[in-house]
Amino acid sequence: MTDAAADAPIPKPDAGDRARPERQEPLLAADGSPLKKSLQRSLRRQKLRAFGLVAPLLLFVLVTFIAPIADMLFRSVENQIVSETLPRTVVALEQWDPEQDELPSEDTFLAMAYDLVEAQELKIHTRLGTRLNYETTGISSLFRRTGRGVDDFGEIYLDQFEDLNPNWDEAGPWVDLVADEGWEHPAPFEPSERFAALMSETAAAYASFARAIQQGSDDNPREEEPWAPVHMALYHDLMRTDPGAIAAYEGPRAEMLREARAAVEGFESQPVREMFVAEEEDWLDPEVWATIKTFSPPYTPGYFLTSVDLKLSPDGEVVAQDEDQRIYMLLFQRTLFMSLMIMGCTILLGYPIAYLISNLPLRTANLLLILVLLPFWTSLLVRTSAWKVLLQQQGVINDTLVWIGLVADDARLTMINNQFGTIVAMTHILLPFMILPLYSVMKTIPPSYVRAAKSLGATNWTAFWRVYFPQSVPGIGAGCILVFILSIGYYITPELVGGTTGTFISNRIAFHISSSLNWGLAAALGTILLVVVLVLYWVYDRIVGIDNVSLG
Amino acid sequence: MALDAGNRKTDFVVFDRVQKSYDGETLVVKDLNLDIAQGEFLTMLGPSGSGKTTCLMMLAGFETATHGDIRLDGKPINNIPPHKRGIGMVFQNYALFPHMTVEENLAFPLEVRKIGKDEREAKVRRALDMVQMADFGGRRPAQLSGGQQQRIALARALVFEPELVLMDEPLGALDKQLRERMQFEITRLAHEIGITVVYVTHDQTEALTMSDRVAVFNDGKIQQLAEPDVLYEKPENSFVAQFIGENNTLQGTVQDIDGKVATVRLDDGEIIDCTPVNVSQPGERTQVSIRPERVEYNRERLSPDAHTIHAEVLEFIYMGDIFRTRLRVAGNEDFVIKTRNAPDQRRLQRGEKIEIGWLPEDCRALDA
Ligand SMILES: Nc1ncnc2c1ncn2[C@@H]1O[C@H](COP(=O)(O)OP(=O)(O)O)[C@@H](O)[C@H]1O
Ligand SMILES: [Mg+2]
């Protein structure tokens, strides 16, 4: 023993040691430190190195795989657009009960007017309209058309104020009146505290106007007359403010206020609701408001409900989708059914081939394997198009059948742009994914098993079925998982040869991603697909056992 | 059909001028003629690649003979598929079906023969008892040790009561001790049941200890077919002499053959008397073979008829029960002798010059 080890202090037993008194002192390494610790230290370095080696891939996977999936999951429930675009309306609607079958209050219409005018300046109201249109058709055009006229809401007040004093329709005086002394364009507009304390609605309405034009079209509020809703706010404020308070106000342009306060009692007024109705009758439909209220929370199950042909009724209940819009369950069923068909076809076609190849001498087997892999060397598009050529009504197969006389010329078979076409083309494309795992498993089954079975009296078939086949099941499992998961999310081939009856759910997802731009629904559909795959995987694990899957 | 004293068929299995070629260019089995008697334990012994497995596979029906007939119990079996031959087989890697339990493995040949459940279970139990594996019926092959798998493979080959069992290097994967035990058990079982066994091995000890007769294979031909003691003591050619047991060889030329004695002039000029085996005329090159334990250096034990020759001790190894001495004899530096460690046995010194001797019957003049 070295001196160092002999002199090493005996480590104090820790709590764990005291609990088990029969344990010996910890073993010491050559340098006197406890063996466990030095082992951990040396293992840590190994672990760090291992981590360093996988880190780039980990990062890559994180950025390109995990993050998009997380984003997709988030998008499928995210719904902040309503509360972001119509913040005042969402608050005002909290008091409203859709069950009463009444229209919301005048305040709610007012809030909607302020929200909408700001949104149209920022050009985000159509986006919201589109979003809400997913839930109730017609809202999109309602928003779009109302948006065109909303900056004239309250024109009646604008005219009367202008008659009183032309300055009310000038940009400069308004800025003098409302703006904080320190504010200058292009800083975001700031209302003065003094004015806001006196006339809060006007200050808010003008600030919303000023910021919207600054942000939306980079205009200077000093050069733009405010839109009519600001005058409506001014009217409301003046009407409810005590004349004494206005007389005491000392801010810039106070005299304009005093003059207006004196005159305003004689002004003609108009309910906001009427302004909306004058623009669009549909604002009288409580369902529109109910839809806005239903989808005002920042998160919604709406996309998921749509994905399974359900929907949230305007009064917040889950009901079945309208008959003519139920397409997703059908698509999911079709996707599952066709994926299973394709999987079955690849087993039927791939198993004998894999069996043949695995029993051939190596050289021939390699040649055949290359033939199996050959399709990978041609573009997917080319292969799919080739199927079009083969299968179409004027295509090679139909021509041949007609020529042989099996099929009449006027009764050519429809083999493309339907389920048949998709199944045929996809079976062809996915076949290698079945053959390869099957082959690699079959190659490892020694011929002596079948020989043993035969020597024990089994016929060729029994030897195959009772002895060979069970041992090739892991390969079938691996092939099935590969083919099924690939086909359930396949997109290009069904798009090209599927027509209307042979498309998959993924085609619908692509449609929502790139054409209808309903990303939330696309995300929900994708999430459901992911969950279905995971559930099937779990079921497979339960029935067959995932460790029974072998890729070779 | 020929019968022996015990009323058994002496030609139960017959290879009649059998040839086999895989590629059409070389013969892997060349003109094989072999009769195997009922109840006999026959071993095919030979170096790797000598065609033993091929012969076995032809008998089992997994390879077809390129030429010639194979007959089982008088019937040609060339056109009978393997599963109808009713031949039990033990494979080198046991080939126990990994997805079945031991019991299911054993029941398999009975099931395919459509034997009823009760009888099947009884037979399986009997077979398991026979190989002392009664407690392991529920296990998977992967949960058994090599020796246990070996027993199960044996039981499976016997459970359907075939009349002939083939075994292809069944003990090759076992360690020495286990192998020796299994050798004993296999022979015991075979004799108990009275079954005919064709056993393939490249291990000569295994062949000698287990078999009734041994067929030594080399180069696709049977070099010698004989009982183990004959094979060891009277090898008929130099391949067999070299292959079976330890053997000393001296190169020389035949000078004269006179009935049972051949005079051979060794390459260093020494002249010795031998038993001629496959030399026929003077002038022929020959390889003289003497077993190490038939050489004696103790004058008192040397028989008066013994032929003596000078030797120099190169190495003396004490091995407990025997002494193993390496000598230089007639120019050969690898001449080994083995002597029993008896109380009166003298221990030799390195460099010592001694005189060794052997009986002319033990010294066989073989082909060169
Ligand atoms: N299936 C086969 N195809 C071609 N050649 C083979 C085959 N099986 C064995 N051989 C050849 O035949 C010869 C004898 O092989 P084998 O009977 O297995 O010998 P052993 O069992 O004595 O080792 C060897 O040279 C081997 O290469
Ligand atoms: Mg072999």
Coordinates of C-alpha atoms and ligand atoms in Angstrom, one line a residue, chain B residues 22 28 47-54 63, ligand 1:
Chain B
Y22 CA -22.4 -29.3 -55.8
V28 CA -17.3 -33.8 -52.8
P47 CA -11.3 -33.4 -41.1
S48 CA -13.5 -30.5 -41.9
G49 CA -14.5 -30.4 -45.5
S50 CA -14.1 -34.1 -46.1
G51 CA -17.8 -34.5 -47.0
K52 CA -19.3 -36.0 -43.8
T53 CA -22.1 -33.5 -43.6
T54 CA -22.9 -33.9 -47.2
E63 CA -29.2 -33.0 -50.6
Ligands
LIG1 N1 -24.3 -26.2 -50.2 C1 -23.0 -26.4 -50.7 N2 -22.7 -25.8 -51.9 C2 -21.5 -25.9 -52.4 N3 -20.5 -26.6 -51.8 C3 -20.7 -27.2 -50.6 C4 -22.0 -27.1 -50.0 N4 -21.9 -27.7 -48.8 C5 -20.7 -28.2 -48.7 N5 -19.9 -27.9 -49.8 C6 -18.5 -28.2 -50.0 O1 -18.4 -29.6 -49.9 C7 -17.3 -30.0 -49.2 C8 -17.7 -30.9 -48.1 O2 -18.4 -30.2 -47.2 P1 -19.1 -30.9 -45.9 O3 -19.8 -32.1 -46.3 O4 -19.8 -29.8 -45.2 O5 -17.8 -31.3 -45.1 P2 -17.7 -31.7 -43.5 O6 -19.0 -31.8 -42.9 O7 -16.9 -32.9 -43.5 O8 -16.9 -30.6 -42.9 C9 -16.6 -28.7 -48.8 O9 -15.5 -28.5 -49.6 C10 -17.6 -27.7 -48.9 O10 -17.0 -26.5 -49.3

